[in-house]
Structures are given as structure tokens and as C-alpha cells.
């Protein structure tokens, strides 16, 4: 499954490939974390989408991180999105 780039968002081929790789490697891990926090599958899906929208804006920064740092970064992003969703409720 490939992450769909939202309409109106223009990314270079390099960034599209990087985003696809990140989504492929980390989406299931992030979704599991979101479900654990939110206790709701639909909200977890929304959190995952929101997380990847934030990640799109930071692809250059992520490209300089080690694999272990990327995993930690992805976990921090999904957790922050989930906690923000809970605050809004």
C-alpha cells in the first residue's frame, strides 16, 4: 500500500520515494501505537493520516537521521498527534 499524496501537494520524486518507504516501514507500528492510546480504530486511522501530513513537512530533517532515530521520531509524532486529539475531546 502506498501513501497517497494529497491533492495540491507537490513533492519531488526523491521525497515521494522517501515518504513511500517511511509509510511502508512504519505505518503499521504507528497505527498500533495510536490504537493503544486512542482505543478507537477510526481515530487511530485519522491520527496516522495527520501524522504523515506532519512528516511530509519534515522530510529533509528525517533524511539526516539514523534508522533508530527515525523510528523514535515516528513514534513521537504519532503520540503527539494522539495526545492532541485527546485534548480536543
XYZ file of N, CA and C in Angstrom:
267
model
N 0.845 -1.176 0.000
C 0.000 0.000 0.000
C 0.892 1.241 0.000
N 0.555 2.173 -0.816
C 1.348 3.391 -0.965
C 0.591 4.565 -0.365
N 1.319 5.425 0.330
C 0.727 6.629 0.900
C 0.292 7.526 -0.237
N -0.935 7.969 -0.206
C -1.441 8.852 -1.266
C -1.096 10.292 -0.928
N -0.426 10.941 -1.871
C -0.063 12.343 -1.709
C -1.333 13.177 -1.889
N -1.674 14.021 -0.909
C -2.883 14.845 -1.041
C -2.821 15.761 -2.252
N -3.970 16.013 -2.853
C -4.046 16.914 -3.992
C -3.509 18.283 -3.596
N -2.805 18.911 -4.498
C -2.264 20.236 -4.240
C -0.905 20.224 -3.568
N -0.446 19.052 -3.152
C 0.853 18.942 -2.508
C 1.848 18.416 -3.528
N 2.868 19.193 -3.778
C 3.854 18.827 -4.780
C 5.141 18.384 -4.091
N 5.552 17.160 -4.365
C 6.783 16.618 -3.797
C 7.693 16.135 -4.912
N 8.985 16.257 -4.691
C 9.945 15.723 -5.650
C 9.849 14.198 -5.652
N 10.377 13.594 -6.674
C 10.375 12.132 -6.763
C 11.140 11.544 -5.577
N 12.242 12.186 -5.198
C 13.036 11.732 -4.056
C 12.181 11.720 -2.783
N 11.445 12.801 -2.562
C 10.604 12.880 -1.368
C 9.418 11.913 -1.444
N 8.868 11.711 -2.625
C 7.783 10.735 -2.783
C 8.283 9.340 -2.433
N 9.462 8.997 -2.913
C 10.038 7.680 -2.622
C 10.331 7.530 -1.126
N 10.846 8.583 -0.525
C 11.142 8.547 0.901
C 9.855 8.385 1.713
N 8.821 9.115 1.339
C 7.546 9.026 2.035
C 6.953 7.624 1.903
N 7.044 7.048 0.716
C 6.565 5.681 0.493
C 7.321 4.700 1.390
N 8.642 4.864 1.457
C 9.461 3.980 2.298
C 9.075 4.119 3.770
N 8.926 5.352 4.246
C 8.539 5.581 5.639
C 7.179 4.969 5.935
N 6.243 5.159 5.022
C 4.896 4.622 5.217
C 4.931 3.095 5.260
N 5.658 2.506 4.332
C 5.754 1.047 4.260
C 6.385 0.467 5.529
N 7.425 1.105 6.014
C 8.165 0.572 7.154
C 7.519 0.875 8.510
N 6.834 2.010 8.630
C 6.413 2.451 9.960
C 4.902 2.600 10.179
N 4.105 2.558 9.140
C 2.669 2.817 9.309
C 2.003 1.816 10.249
N 2.309 0.545 10.127
C 1.648 -0.447 10.984
C 2.076 -0.276 12.438
N 3.342 0.013 12.666
C 3.870 0.272 14.006
C 3.204 1.516 14.608
N 3.060 2.556 13.806
C 2.443 3.796 14.274
C 0.956 3.604 14.546
N 0.293 2.853 13.686
C -1.135 2.601 13.859
C -1.384 1.807 15.138
N -0.539 0.850 15.415
C -0.664 0.068 16.647
C -0.517 0.976 17.872
N 0.457 1.892 17.827
C 0.647 2.840 18.934
C -0.573 3.741 19.091
N -1.117 4.209 17.980
C -2.295 5.086 18.018
C -3.509 4.362 18.595
N -3.704 3.112 18.198
C -4.823 2.335 18.735
C -4.667 2.115 20.227
N -3.446 1.928 20.664
C -3.170 1.732 22.082
C -3.523 2.988 22.888
N -3.263 4.145 22.336
C -3.520 5.405 23.035
C -4.989 5.812 22.932
N -5.540 5.726 21.729
C -6.883 6.258 21.477
C -8.014 5.267 21.743
N -7.705 3.979 21.715
C -8.706 2.930 21.957
C -9.866 2.979 20.957
N -9.566 3.439 19.734
C -10.598 3.556 18.703
C -9.912 3.440 17.340
N -10.347 2.475 16.536
C -9.707 2.229 15.244
C -9.821 3.410 14.287
N -10.992 4.036 14.227
C -11.195 5.146 13.295
C -10.358 6.361 13.687
N -10.305 6.650 14.971
C -9.480 7.761 15.441
C -8.005 7.471 15.210
N -7.617 6.222 15.360
C -6.226 5.832 15.118
C -5.862 6.037 13.644
N -6.782 5.690 12.747
C -6.551 5.930 11.313
C -6.386 7.421 11.030
N -7.235 8.232 11.655
C -7.128 9.685 11.492
C -5.789 10.200 12.029
N -5.362 9.668 13.156
C -4.088 10.073 13.746
C -2.924 9.708 12.825
N -3.005 8.546 12.206
C -1.951 8.130 11.279
C -1.880 9.081 10.086
N -3.026 9.426 9.538
C -3.058 10.365 8.402
C -2.494 11.717 8.794
N -2.915 12.225 9.929
C -2.419 13.510 10.414
C -0.911 13.452 10.656
N -0.436 12.346 11.193
C 0.996 12.187 11.446
C 1.797 12.263 10.152
N 1.317 11.602 9.122
C 2.054 11.622 7.860
C 1.990 12.979 7.182
N 0.937 13.739 7.443
C 0.906 15.105 6.919
C 1.991 15.945 7.599
N 2.203 15.719 8.867
C 3.274 16.426 9.586
C 4.639 15.957 9.115
N 4.759 14.680 8.860
C 6.030 14.108 8.416
C 6.415 14.656 7.044
N 5.428 14.846 6.183
C 5.696 15.400 4.846
C 6.443 16.725 4.954
N 6.087 17.514 5.949
C 6.713 18.823 6.120
C 8.125 18.742 6.694
N 8.555 17.562 7.103
C 9.872 17.406 7.736
C 10.742 16.350 7.078
N 10.498 16.060 5.815
C 11.249 15.009 5.131
C 12.739 15.314 5.048
N 13.115 16.572 4.860
C 14.536 16.910 4.783
C 15.236 16.624 6.104
N 14.584 16.944 7.203
C 15.159 16.680 8.525
C 15.281 15.179 8.756
N 14.243 14.435 8.425
C 14.223 12.992 8.632
C 15.312 12.299 7.816
N 15.609 12.833 6.657
C 16.602 12.181 5.786
C 17.997 12.154 6.413
N 18.245 12.990 7.416
C 19.558 13.041 8.067
C 19.621 12.187 9.324
N 18.555 11.498 9.669
C 18.503 10.699 10.890
C 18.902 9.250 10.621
N 19.418 8.595 11.644
C 19.713 7.161 11.536
C 18.387 6.396 11.599
N 18.436 5.121 11.267
C 17.219 4.308 11.272
C 16.566 4.281 12.659
N 17.384 4.135 13.695
C 16.851 4.133 15.059
C 16.227 5.464 15.428
N 16.837 6.553 14.985
C 16.299 7.878 15.261
C 14.987 8.107 14.509
N 14.899 7.579 13.300
C 13.660 7.718 12.515
C 12.523 7.009 13.235
N 12.770 5.817 13.716
C 11.725 5.063 14.436
C 11.245 5.850 15.660
N 12.180 6.405 16.410
C 11.817 7.212 17.580
C 11.037 8.447 17.161
N 11.473 9.083 16.089
C 10.790 10.278 15.583
C 9.347 9.953 15.193
N 9.171 8.846 14.486
C 7.829 8.452 14.043
C 6.927 8.181 15.247
N 7.471 7.555 16.276
C 6.701 7.285 17.485
C 6.331 8.589 18.195
N 7.248 9.513 18.269
C 6.962 10.805 18.906
C 5.859 11.541 18.151
N 5.931 11.531 16.827
C 4.913 12.228 16.019
C 3.536 11.632 16.272
N 3.397 10.312 16.190
C 2.077 9.694 16.360
C 1.561 9.910 17.777
N 2.429 9.822 18.762
C 1.996 10.059 20.139
C 1.496 11.491 20.312
N 2.244 12.456 19.790
C 1.829 13.852 19.910
C 0.490 14.103 19.230
N 0.304 13.531 18.070
C -0.973 13.690 17.367
C -2.104 13.080 18.199
N -1.882 11.895 18.730
C -2.913 11.235 19.548
C -3.247 12.052 20.791
N -2.222 12.534 21.478
C -2.466 13.310 22.694
C -3.185 14.619 22.374
N -2.850 15.228 21.233
C -3.576 16.437 20.814
C -5.040 16.125 20.522
N -5.295 14.982 19.922
C -6.692 14.589 19.658
C -7.446 14.396 20.970
N -6.813 13.767 21.937
C -7.458 13.548 23.226
C -7.723 14.865 23.950
N -6.814 15.823 23.837
C -7.009 17.133 24.461
C -8.222 17.852 23.872
N -8.420 17.682 22.555
C -9.527 18.361 21.884
C -10.883 17.780 22.255
N -10.892 16.560 22.765
C -12.165 15.904 23.088
C -12.776 16.428 24.359
